[in-house]
XYZ file of C-alpha atoms in Angstrom:
707
model
C 0.000 0.000 0.000
C 1.424 3.446 -1.016
C 2.328 5.655 1.936
C 2.495 2.753 4.472
C 5.687 1.790 6.144
C 6.682 -1.819 5.307
C 7.216 -2.461 9.015
C 3.634 -1.487 9.775
C 2.363 -3.709 6.960
C 4.226 -6.674 8.395
C 2.813 -6.069 11.867
C -0.752 -5.849 10.590
C -0.322 -8.967 8.520
C 1.027 -10.815 11.534
C -1.872 -9.707 13.706
C -4.371 -10.756 11.025
C -2.800 -14.169 10.719
C -2.749 -14.566 14.488
C -6.451 -13.687 14.616
C -7.289 -16.181 11.895
C -5.316 -18.943 13.619
C -6.923 -18.018 16.944
C -10.412 -18.377 15.508
C -9.450 -21.679 13.889
C -8.040 -22.841 17.235
C -11.211 -21.918 19.075
C -13.395 -23.662 16.515
C -11.145 -26.694 16.582
C -11.257 -26.807 20.385
C -15.035 -26.428 20.400
C -15.343 -29.180 17.790
C -13.121 -31.447 19.890
C -15.179 -30.647 23.002
C -18.465 -31.415 21.242
C -17.369 -34.486 19.279
C -14.933 -35.813 21.818
C -15.591 -34.890 25.418
C -19.390 -34.330 25.070
C -19.933 -36.907 22.337
C -21.894 -39.352 24.536
C -24.012 -36.528 25.990
C -25.134 -35.280 22.600
C -25.564 -38.837 21.369
C -28.019 -39.497 24.202
C -29.741 -36.188 23.524
C -30.179 -37.148 19.880
C -31.507 -40.558 20.899
C -33.933 -38.932 23.312
C -35.266 -36.796 20.473
C -35.430 -39.822 18.206
C -36.544 -42.469 20.744
C -39.690 -41.923 22.810
C -40.386 -43.757 26.106
C -43.532 -45.653 26.999
C -43.597 -46.648 30.680
C -43.952 -50.396 31.221
C -45.673 -51.086 34.531
C -44.409 -54.001 36.613
C -46.715 -56.638 37.986
C -47.728 -55.729 41.528
C -46.739 -58.406 44.031
C -49.190 -61.145 44.986
C -50.732 -61.162 48.467
C -51.203 -64.613 50.038
C -52.837 -65.754 53.252
C -50.700 -67.656 55.782
C -51.320 -70.942 53.907
C -50.278 -69.476 50.514
C -53.826 -69.062 49.257
C -53.964 -66.144 46.808
C -55.952 -63.128 47.972
C -54.760 -60.405 45.557
C -52.751 -60.542 42.331
C -52.071 -58.565 39.151
C -52.497 -59.581 35.525
C -51.809 -58.016 32.133
C -54.647 -56.421 30.255
C -54.821 -53.982 27.346
C -55.236 -50.248 27.901
C -55.595 -47.297 25.508
C -53.297 -44.281 25.700
C -52.572 -41.127 23.672
C -49.547 -38.931 22.845
C -51.208 -35.488 22.696
C -48.599 -33.653 20.602
C -49.005 -36.196 17.768
C -52.722 -35.523 17.471
C -53.391 -32.925 14.755
C -57.182 -32.788 15.120
C -58.022 -33.104 18.837
C -61.712 -32.312 18.370
C -62.297 -34.877 15.632
C -60.123 -37.495 17.310
C -61.913 -37.002 20.644
C -65.263 -37.614 18.959
C -64.093 -40.897 17.414
C -62.445 -42.130 20.616
C -65.479 -41.270 22.746
C -67.732 -43.237 20.405
C -65.512 -46.322 20.234
C -64.597 -46.459 23.956
C -67.990 -45.346 25.304
C -66.525 -42.263 26.994
C -67.643 -38.646 27.348
C -66.317 -36.624 24.402
C -65.577 -33.600 26.596
C -63.469 -35.718 28.949
C -61.493 -37.248 26.067
C -60.886 -33.832 24.470
C -59.572 -32.502 27.778
C -57.020 -35.319 27.923
C -55.951 -34.925 24.284
C -55.206 -31.219 24.747
C -53.130 -31.579 27.920
C -49.558 -30.272 27.854
C -48.069 -33.684 28.490
C -46.267 -36.340 26.508
C -48.507 -39.244 27.558
C -52.036 -39.805 28.870
C -54.159 -42.890 29.577
C -57.563 -42.821 27.895
C -59.106 -46.050 29.226
C -57.487 -48.622 31.481
C -59.970 -51.486 31.286
C -61.552 -51.383 27.851
C -63.645 -54.270 26.595
C -61.992 -56.514 23.967
C -64.340 -55.199 21.275
C -63.459 -51.597 22.212
C -59.745 -52.365 21.840
C -60.394 -53.861 18.418
C -62.299 -50.761 17.281
C -59.417 -48.476 18.339
C -56.894 -50.629 16.487
C -59.002 -50.584 13.338
C -59.419 -46.794 13.498
C -55.609 -46.268 13.204
C -55.784 -42.860 14.862
C -52.439 -40.966 14.879
C -51.129 -40.596 18.433
C -53.552 -43.189 19.850
C -52.083 -46.566 20.812
C -52.888 -49.753 22.750
C -50.483 -51.056 25.400
C -50.309 -53.775 28.026
C -51.005 -52.606 31.588
C -51.078 -54.574 34.820
C -54.449 -54.654 36.603
C -55.151 -55.592 40.244
C -57.683 -58.280 41.125
C -58.907 -59.418 44.545
C -59.691 -63.085 44.132
C -62.023 -63.506 47.129
C -63.994 -60.293 46.589
C -64.768 -58.630 49.916
C -62.949 -61.240 52.051
C -60.384 -59.446 54.255
C -61.049 -56.235 52.314
C -60.182 -53.994 55.268
C -56.861 -55.771 55.718
C -55.866 -55.823 52.046
C -56.975 -52.266 51.258
C -56.966 -50.994 47.664
C -54.501 -49.946 44.955
C -54.827 -47.126 42.419
C -54.789 -47.039 38.624
C -51.092 -46.171 38.583
C -50.054 -49.307 40.501
C -49.734 -47.531 43.854
C -51.125 -48.747 47.184
C -53.809 -46.447 48.561
C -55.075 -48.157 51.710
C -54.402 -51.112 53.988
C -51.591 -53.600 53.433
C -51.423 -52.408 49.827
C -50.300 -49.004 51.137
C -48.177 -50.052 54.121
C -46.075 -52.474 52.052
C -46.233 -50.521 48.791
C -42.430 -50.245 48.526
C -42.246 -54.055 48.309
C -45.380 -54.683 46.247
C -45.034 -51.996 43.563
C -41.909 -53.262 41.794
C -39.701 -51.185 39.435
C -41.176 -49.899 36.125
C -39.573 -50.766 32.792
C -39.541 -48.871 29.476
C -40.431 -49.511 25.882
C -38.663 -47.147 23.436
C -39.749 -46.574 19.809
C -38.067 -44.481 17.052
C -39.759 -41.360 15.631
C -38.781 -39.047 12.735
C -38.101 -35.300 12.959
C -41.818 -34.580 12.569
C -42.743 -36.793 15.494
C -44.114 -39.674 13.380
C -43.520 -43.257 14.407
C -41.071 -45.133 12.155
C -42.653 -48.613 11.689
C -39.353 -50.407 11.055
C -37.330 -48.092 13.258
C -35.292 -49.030 16.261
C -37.126 -50.394 19.339
C -35.680 -51.006 22.787
C -37.107 -52.789 25.815
C -36.077 -52.381 29.456
C -37.868 -55.064 31.427
C -39.928 -54.125 34.474
C -39.079 -55.791 37.793
C -42.226 -57.253 39.331
C -43.080 -56.532 42.964
C -42.332 -58.862 45.864
C -45.048 -61.120 47.260
C -46.529 -60.675 50.741
C -47.627 -63.546 53.007
C -50.171 -62.430 55.598
C -50.723 -63.864 59.069
C -54.421 -63.998 58.135
C -55.967 -67.428 57.529
C -58.664 -67.125 54.870
C -60.826 -69.847 56.459
C -60.690 -68.200 59.889
C -61.327 -64.835 58.213
C -64.409 -66.282 56.523
C -65.724 -67.667 59.828
C -65.239 -64.278 61.511
C -66.935 -62.334 58.695
C -69.844 -64.766 58.473
C -70.669 -64.634 62.183
C -70.032 -60.895 62.444
C -72.552 -60.178 59.709
C -75.100 -62.353 61.516
C -74.448 -60.543 64.808
C -74.766 -57.044 63.342
C -77.945 -57.811 61.417
C -79.560 -59.801 64.242
C -79.099 -56.916 66.669
C -79.636 -53.995 64.307
C -76.180 -52.643 65.127
C -74.664 -49.681 63.317
C -71.441 -51.621 62.684
C -69.337 -54.388 64.148
C -65.824 -55.779 64.283
C -63.950 -58.975 65.126
C -60.232 -59.560 65.659
C -58.718 -62.993 66.297
C -55.071 -63.445 67.226
C -52.598 -66.112 68.278
C -51.700 -65.007 71.833
C -48.345 -66.799 71.717
C -47.030 -65.025 68.587
C -49.053 -61.831 68.132
C -50.063 -62.976 64.635
C -53.516 -61.722 63.650
C -55.522 -64.643 62.252
C -58.591 -62.633 61.217
C -59.674 -59.008 61.226
C -63.191 -58.169 60.079
C -65.343 -55.054 59.901
C -69.007 -54.894 58.966
C -70.304 -53.364 56.740
C -67.602 -54.247 54.233
C -66.838 -53.553 50.536
C -65.423 -55.197 47.406
C -61.953 -53.778 46.625
C -62.434 -54.723 42.952
C -65.167 -52.075 42.762
C -64.470 -49.915 45.811
C -65.773 -46.713 44.181
C -69.300 -48.148 44.310
C -69.295 -48.155 48.140
C -69.483 -45.295 50.662
C -66.056 -44.186 51.869
C -67.099 -45.087 55.443
C -67.323 -48.763 54.451
C -63.603 -48.795 53.656
C -62.539 -47.410 57.047
C -60.798 -50.017 59.171
C -62.223 -48.486 62.328
C -61.185 -51.388 64.519
C -57.601 -50.095 64.146
C -58.038 -46.425 63.315
C -60.786 -45.425 65.787
C -60.882 -45.389 69.574
C -63.732 -46.002 71.996
C -64.524 -46.238 75.694
C -64.283 -49.968 76.507
C -66.557 -50.196 79.525
C -66.405 -53.415 81.556
C -63.889 -55.239 79.345
C -61.285 -52.818 80.729
C -61.865 -54.278 84.202
C -59.402 -56.981 83.133
C -56.624 -54.378 83.389
C -57.787 -53.149 86.794
C -57.931 -56.738 88.047
C -54.446 -57.523 86.692
C -52.917 -54.477 88.400
C -54.686 -55.164 91.710
C -53.657 -58.840 91.752
C -50.060 -58.060 90.795
C -49.773 -55.418 93.513
C -51.283 -57.762 96.092
C -54.143 -55.475 97.113
C -56.733 -58.131 96.299
C -56.992 -61.949 96.307
C -59.562 -64.167 94.659
C -61.269 -64.748 98.021
C -61.200 -61.083 99.145
C -64.613 -60.010 100.437
C -66.608 -57.002 99.183
C -70.046 -55.611 99.857
C -71.909 -53.806 97.065
C -74.990 -51.808 98.097
C -75.515 -50.741 94.486
C -73.237 -47.704 94.490
C -69.982 -46.219 95.710
C -69.616 -42.615 96.832
C -66.416 -40.928 95.636
C -65.978 -37.357 96.786
C -69.301 -35.740 95.859
C -70.288 -38.328 93.246
C -72.487 -41.397 93.595
C -71.200 -43.983 91.109
C -73.840 -46.635 90.532
C -73.560 -50.337 89.911
C -75.253 -51.541 86.732
C -77.502 -53.645 88.935
C -80.033 -51.661 90.954
C -79.721 -52.622 94.605
C -76.204 -53.955 94.087
C -74.740 -57.432 94.442
C -74.489 -57.481 98.220
C -71.748 -59.568 99.842
C -69.399 -61.177 97.318
C -65.861 -62.428 96.850
C -63.516 -60.864 94.303
C -64.137 -63.768 91.909
C -67.884 -63.160 92.182
C -67.331 -59.414 91.654
C -65.577 -60.179 88.370
C -68.313 -62.658 87.433
C -70.927 -60.005 88.213
C -68.922 -57.196 86.567
C -69.532 -55.071 89.639
C -68.623 -51.407 89.046
C -68.209 -50.298 92.699
C -65.675 -53.061 93.369
C -63.476 -52.042 90.447
C -63.807 -48.366 91.334
C -62.560 -49.199 94.837
C -59.611 -51.186 93.438
C -58.544 -48.253 91.247
C -58.681 -45.960 94.268
C -56.566 -48.382 96.303
C -53.985 -48.563 93.514
C -53.775 -44.780 93.244
C -53.235 -42.823 90.010
C -49.448 -43.253 89.750
C -49.427 -47.031 90.179
C -52.610 -47.671 88.184
C -51.399 -45.588 85.244
C -48.083 -47.435 85.250
C -49.994 -50.637 84.501
C -52.266 -48.965 81.953
C -49.227 -47.743 80.027
C -47.333 -51.007 80.500
C -50.236 -52.877 78.894
C -49.799 -50.615 75.837
C -52.668 -48.163 76.144
C -52.115 -44.605 74.938
C -49.574 -45.732 72.333
C -49.647 -47.523 69.004
C -49.282 -51.288 69.189
C -46.831 -51.234 66.287
C -49.063 -53.322 64.021
C -47.980 -53.129 60.386
C -50.963 -51.146 59.140
C -51.355 -47.449 58.243
C -53.317 -45.005 60.386
C -53.362 -46.900 63.696
C -54.853 -44.837 66.547
C -53.085 -44.379 69.886
C -56.090 -44.066 72.177
C -56.475 -41.341 74.796
C -55.239 -41.556 78.389
C -55.992 -38.432 80.422
C -52.893 -36.731 81.859
C -52.203 -37.507 85.509
C -52.587 -33.825 86.382
C -56.299 -34.069 85.535
C -56.942 -37.294 87.421
C -58.878 -36.825 90.641
C -60.506 -39.600 92.662
C -63.729 -39.574 90.630
C -61.876 -39.895 87.316
C -59.650 -42.611 88.755
C -62.669 -44.582 89.999
C -64.500 -44.433 86.660
C -61.398 -45.490 84.719
C -61.324 -48.507 87.040
C -64.506 -49.792 85.389
C -63.732 -48.577 81.860
C -65.127 -45.039 81.566
C -63.132 -41.890 80.865
C -60.424 -43.635 78.861
C -60.320 -44.331 75.115
C -58.575 -47.323 73.590
C -58.568 -49.364 70.398
C -59.903 -52.928 70.195
C -56.460 -54.159 69.138
C -54.816 -52.629 72.227
C -57.302 -54.456 74.443
C -56.760 -57.716 72.564
C -52.987 -57.430 72.976
C -53.496 -56.832 76.708
C -55.648 -59.949 77.052
C -53.056 -61.913 75.064
C -50.531 -60.988 77.750
C -52.798 -62.623 80.331
C -53.215 -65.700 78.120
C -49.500 -66.185 77.410
C -48.055 -65.693 80.879
C -47.716 -61.914 81.123
C -45.853 -60.942 77.918
C -47.079 -58.016 75.807
C -46.407 -58.873 72.142
C -46.295 -56.675 69.070
C -49.171 -57.699 66.759
C -48.501 -58.467 63.098
C -50.483 -58.772 59.871
C -47.608 -59.865 57.598
C -45.667 -63.074 58.172
C -43.155 -62.993 55.292
C -41.996 -61.081 52.232
C -41.172 -63.381 49.323
C -39.865 -63.242 45.765
C -42.398 -62.349 43.036
C -43.057 -66.037 42.339
C -43.601 -66.657 46.066
C -41.043 -69.454 46.234
C -38.206 -67.863 48.210
C -38.380 -65.946 51.484
C -36.741 -62.519 51.349
C -37.699 -61.430 54.863
C -39.554 -63.020 57.762
C -40.834 -61.484 60.986
C -40.121 -63.064 64.346
C -42.189 -62.844 67.519
C -41.474 -59.507 69.195
C -41.897 -59.291 72.981
C -42.457 -55.665 73.983
C -42.223 -56.249 77.748
C -43.242 -58.501 80.639
C -46.291 -56.715 82.080
C -47.332 -59.011 84.932
C -45.892 -62.170 86.446
C -46.784 -65.624 85.172
C -48.440 -66.363 88.511
C -50.717 -63.310 88.253
C -51.538 -64.157 84.635
C -52.548 -67.707 85.628
C -54.636 -66.473 88.550
C -56.471 -63.912 86.413
C -57.025 -66.490 83.654
C -58.662 -68.739 86.249
C -60.918 -65.894 87.431
C -61.899 -65.027 83.851
C -62.708 -68.700 83.299
C -65.152 -68.448 86.184
C -66.778 -65.449 84.440
C -67.662 -67.766 81.546
C -68.554 -70.819 83.608
C -70.539 -69.096 86.355
C -70.954 -65.421 85.559
C -72.046 -62.858 82.986
C -70.038 -64.529 80.198
C -71.992 -67.793 80.420
C -73.135 -67.557 76.806
C -69.543 -67.617 75.562
C -69.136 -71.253 76.581
C -67.825 -73.644 73.942
C -68.668 -77.323 74.426
C -65.527 -79.298 75.168
C -63.253 -76.275 75.681
C -62.503 -74.142 78.709
C -63.013 -70.444 77.881
C -61.826 -67.339 79.751
C -63.345 -63.957 79.030
C -65.073 -60.761 80.018
C -68.273 -59.066 78.916
C -68.624 -55.376 78.173
C -71.570 -52.996 77.779
C -70.210 -49.473 77.435
C -72.171 -46.247 77.328
C -71.237 -43.986 74.397
C -70.224 -40.414 75.259
C -72.666 -37.786 74.026
C -72.558 -33.982 74.486
C -70.386 -33.939 77.569
C -72.095 -36.910 79.191
C -73.321 -40.351 78.241
C -76.248 -41.024 75.916
C -78.550 -43.967 75.401
C -76.450 -45.772 72.789
C -74.250 -48.687 73.834
C -71.282 -50.687 72.620
C -71.729 -54.386 73.401
C -68.618 -56.548 73.395
C -66.990 -59.740 74.547
C -63.286 -60.543 74.762
C -61.795 -63.919 75.611
C -59.441 -66.780 74.825
C -59.489 -70.575 74.588
C -58.550 -73.214 75.512
C -57.501 -71.760 78.873
C -54.921 -74.481 79.584
C -53.144 -73.949 76.212
C -54.508 -70.816 74.500
C -54.655 -70.959 70.704
C -57.005 -68.074 69.963
C -57.704 -64.765 71.665
C -60.580 -62.762 70.217
C -62.804 -59.737 70.567
C -66.212 -59.008 69.074
C -67.751 -55.525 69.197
C -71.260 -54.450 68.229
C -71.644 -50.682 67.954
C -75.073 -49.235 68.819
C -77.228 -52.398 68.852
C -80.904 -51.481 68.553
C -82.604 -54.542 70.055
C -84.383 -54.565 73.414
C -81.322 -56.151 75.095
C -77.915 -54.510 74.637
C -75.740 -56.390 77.122
C -72.474 -57.753 75.735
C -72.921 -60.974 77.675
C -76.253 -61.584 75.964
C -75.748 -60.425 72.365
C -71.964 -60.529 71.784
C -70.864 -63.555 73.827
C -72.881 -66.146 71.822
C -71.229 -65.033 68.573
C -67.808 -65.181 70.230
C -68.674 -68.777 71.120
C -69.692 -69.564 67.532
C -66.588 -67.949 66.022
C -63.953 -69.317 68.377
C -65.625 -72.722 68.570
C -65.484 -73.099 64.773
C -61.887 -71.824 64.705
C -60.709 -74.312 67.344
C -62.287 -77.178 65.449
C -60.760 -75.916 62.170
C -57.326 -75.736 63.810
C -57.730 -79.327 64.993
C -57.630 -78.475 68.700
C -58.962 -81.574 70.452
C -61.806 -80.889 72.895
C -61.579 -82.138 76.447
C -64.007 -85.046 76.579
C -64.144 -84.861 80.358
C -64.988 -81.159 80.222
C -67.448 -81.690 77.386
C -69.335 -84.285 79.377
C -69.267 -82.172 82.537
C -70.578 -79.111 80.711
C -73.466 -81.034 79.243
C -74.446 -83.339 82.069
C -72.870 -84.607 85.284
C -72.322 -88.312 85.960
C -75.365 -88.337 88.220
C -77.529 -87.114 85.305
C -77.774 -83.594 86.721
C -78.494 -80.665 84.393
C -76.289 -77.565 84.200
C -78.421 -74.447 84.739
C -78.184 -72.024 81.760
C -77.735 -68.261 82.121
C -81.039 -66.517 81.334
C -80.369 -63.173 83.058
C -81.272 -60.148 80.850
C -83.280 -62.327 78.465
C -86.904 -61.607 77.551
C -89.364 -63.632 79.612
C -90.509 -65.878 76.756
C -86.996 -66.721 75.571
C -85.803 -67.525 79.102
C -88.720 -69.896 79.726
C -88.187 -71.620 76.383
C -84.498 -72.259 77.156
C -85.332 -73.757 80.548
C -87.921 -76.086 78.988
C -85.393 -77.270 76.416
C -82.973 -78.096 79.254
C -85.616 -80.154 81.056
C -86.057 -77.625 83.861
C -89.213 -76.053 85.275
C -89.582 -72.429 86.336
C -91.363 -70.120 88.704
C -91.856 -66.411 87.953
C -91.494 -63.811 90.664
C -92.251 -60.098 90.349
C -93.433 -58.061 87.380
C -91.420 -57.229 84.262
C -90.529 -58.312 80.751
C -86.883 -59.262 81.369
C -85.166 -61.596 83.818
C -83.018 -59.551 86.233
C -81.902 -62.501 88.348
C -82.253 -66.257 88.679
C -81.867 -68.974 91.292
C -80.021 -71.316 91.116
C -77.376 -69.299 89.280
C -75.953 -70.289 85.905
C -73.460 -73.133 85.856
C -74.885 -74.945 88.868
C -75.645 -78.660 88.450
C -79.207 -79.574 89.472
C -81.552 -82.521 89.163
C -83.784 -82.723 86.073
C -87.146 -80.982 86.531
C -85.630 -78.632 89.140
C -87.558 -75.367 89.440
C -85.570 -72.272 88.479
C -86.763 -69.047 90.083
C -86.965 -66.134 87.676
C -86.984 -62.626 89.177
C -88.488 -59.782 87.149
C -88.158 -56.847 89.553
C -86.057 -55.623 92.473
C -88.756 -56.160 95.076
C -88.992 -59.874 94.370
C -85.201 -60.206 94.370
C -84.979 -58.329 97.682
C -87.470 -60.697 99.263
C -85.358 -63.621 98.075
C -82.312 -62.308 99.938
C -84.278 -62.541 103.182
C -86.198 -65.791 102.639
C -83.519 -68.085 101.191
C -80.222 -69.537 102.398
C -76.903 -70.222 100.711
C -75.965 -73.877 100.288
C -72.620 -74.440 102.073
C -69.645 -76.371 100.738
C -69.921 -79.873 102.217
C -66.808 -81.405 100.614
C -64.846 -83.550 103.055
C -67.622 -83.865 105.681
C -69.048 -87.111 107.022
C -72.804 -87.809 106.593
C -73.406 -86.779 110.218
C -71.456 -83.503 109.814
C -73.154 -82.671 106.508
C -76.598 -83.422 107.973
C -75.983 -81.084 110.897
C -74.654 -78.290 108.648
C -77.754 -78.435 106.443
C -80.232 -78.923 109.275
C -78.896 -75.819 111.031
C -79.766 -73.861 107.886
C -83.246 -75.380 107.597
C -82.329 -77.608 104.657
C -82.805 -81.355 104.152
C -80.242 -83.899 102.991
C -80.415 -86.900 100.651
C -77.439 -89.164 101.436
C -75.887 -91.170 98.595
C -73.070 -93.548 99.586
C -70.927 -93.495 102.707
C -67.586 -92.093 103.805
C -66.796 -88.426 103.124
C -68.629 -85.955 100.856
C -67.078 -85.344 97.417
C -69.989 -83.937 95.408
C -73.308 -82.196 96.019
C -76.340 -81.016 94.075
C -77.056 -78.088 94.068
C -73.512 -76.720 94.155
C -72.133 -74.538 96.971
C -73.334 -70.939 96.773
C -76.792 -71.816 95.437
C -79.712 -70.113 97.180
C -82.503 -72.448 98.300
C -85.743 -71.922 100.173
C -86.010 -73.404 103.654
C -86.984 -77.084 103.542
C -85.328 -77.736 100.166
C -83.246 -80.900 99.736
C -79.516 -81.095 98.953
C -78.259 -84.401 97.508
C -74.787 -85.236 98.829
C -72.548 -87.987 97.395
C -70.138 -89.749 99.741
C -67.188 -92.020 99.023
C -65.017 -94.280 101.193
C -61.795 -92.535 102.375
C -59.517 -94.987 100.543
C -61.425 -94.576 97.305
C -61.485 -90.797 97.686
C -57.729 -90.602 97.344
C -58.049 -92.035 93.849
C -61.214 -90.216 92.891
């Protein structure tokens, strides 16, 4: 260039060349970065644009009962889905789809216009509907395989199993609690699309297999569950109850054998039932237990040594605590009685007095030790804790009422676990609904659950003593209707008032809780009837018979051999005597009919429609055709207390000694045999009118040692 210094020209040329080489270097470096270092990243990005994912749902794990009977499983079925961005004419496509799948056009259009890459249109189409969609060849509308859940036994154990949703997730029950095991891991199906988003028929396809969910083995036995549900439905309908529940458990392991609620639902079509039907209220709700809670008061009092089985009490029909008069359920009270008789009679004042003797600190230690006020730890979602009032609010009146089951809220499962501790020697166990987790095919065990002892609540000696007392409740007391022929049963009745507007209303909760056989417990159970509407609402009358039916069938199903000796003794003694049935609280006509069927006569005393007392009492062995006195009002019962005498225990006396003992009371004797007395009819404790005869059986002293 004219006028430019050659040195300047060289400098500019050098700078230009350096700039060009710099740009080339940058471009080269960028190219190396993209095609070398980031090559795999951009390769995956290109594949993602070219390959589209379709989620492949795994099979949800199977749920078995304890004997590997299938209760819930999943199976493949066809479902229709859409890829919205591939649909060019949403309005027209929605119209066609709605017609072929029998859906609302507006609903389909809403799905097709969503800002999403994938949407299900119908999950359970009929085979003919699937065929119509395939024949229509609609762009962006496809058919895929999708796992569906099916509950093989319909409503059986519905409240235990729960339900699962359309996207393979557990929503309620075991399905929800063990969802992480049951749901499995989804797979993927990838298909190749062109730059315009159209599927390439012969393009690349990839499959990533889904991993099916693990199987669950429940502690539930489907046969026992069926027995419980069958009898519970009968009990609820027979008594016009609002709802009912049954739980059965193995007291030695904590494994729940059956858990039933009524009314129930079918999890295959759960949307067709009210939401209330699906609520497992026996675990998620709490209630005031009433007299069944007296088991806890008795356990604490026996363990602390403040009462013995032969301790004497007098019940005038009430107990005064501070400024409150707490009444016994029986007008006029039970009079003089031992502790065993107080438990048999379910006497409120006695249990109020025991709670007061224990004191709030000590009593509440036992209440908490038995597991009340805290979750049991059962493997089920939404378990309630119950409500124990704080000690700062407990005065003598509150303490006394808690002693007989008012003013405290618990769950049925908590109470059942507490009774299990009495049945198994004093150990509180953690209850379980799942026994094992297995591989998807159910063949191999991945995880099993051992028996978990929470704590030793009472001593073995106290547990045995209380079990014996609760056996007497069934054999001689208010739980008479829970007897099971051939098996010794221990239990307690309950008739709780329901709280209402700061007090207690007219509605009741009738219940019975017990276990059998007493000598080697296999089953502990509870049955609850909420708001029965019949004329009689006592748990011993309306709940106990169904407990007997349920547990009796379960024991026979489990192959537990009945005691032949006990079976014979419960039906008829060797001397052909008849065991007096319990007819207290029954309507007049029903009571008379039962006595006639047993070969007994009757005499009615007082005025009323229901039997409030009887003599001889239930469980006593009497001669056939013996007259049973039925009392219909308090006046007639009061007169009996002053005109009858108690038959003494004559065991071990000679004929001369027994004759004198009876004669002094104004009674006659019929001597059978010689030696010393070993048996008598009626039994000790029976009330007889003056001049009545007591048959006494005697045996030679040598023979008596082997008798």
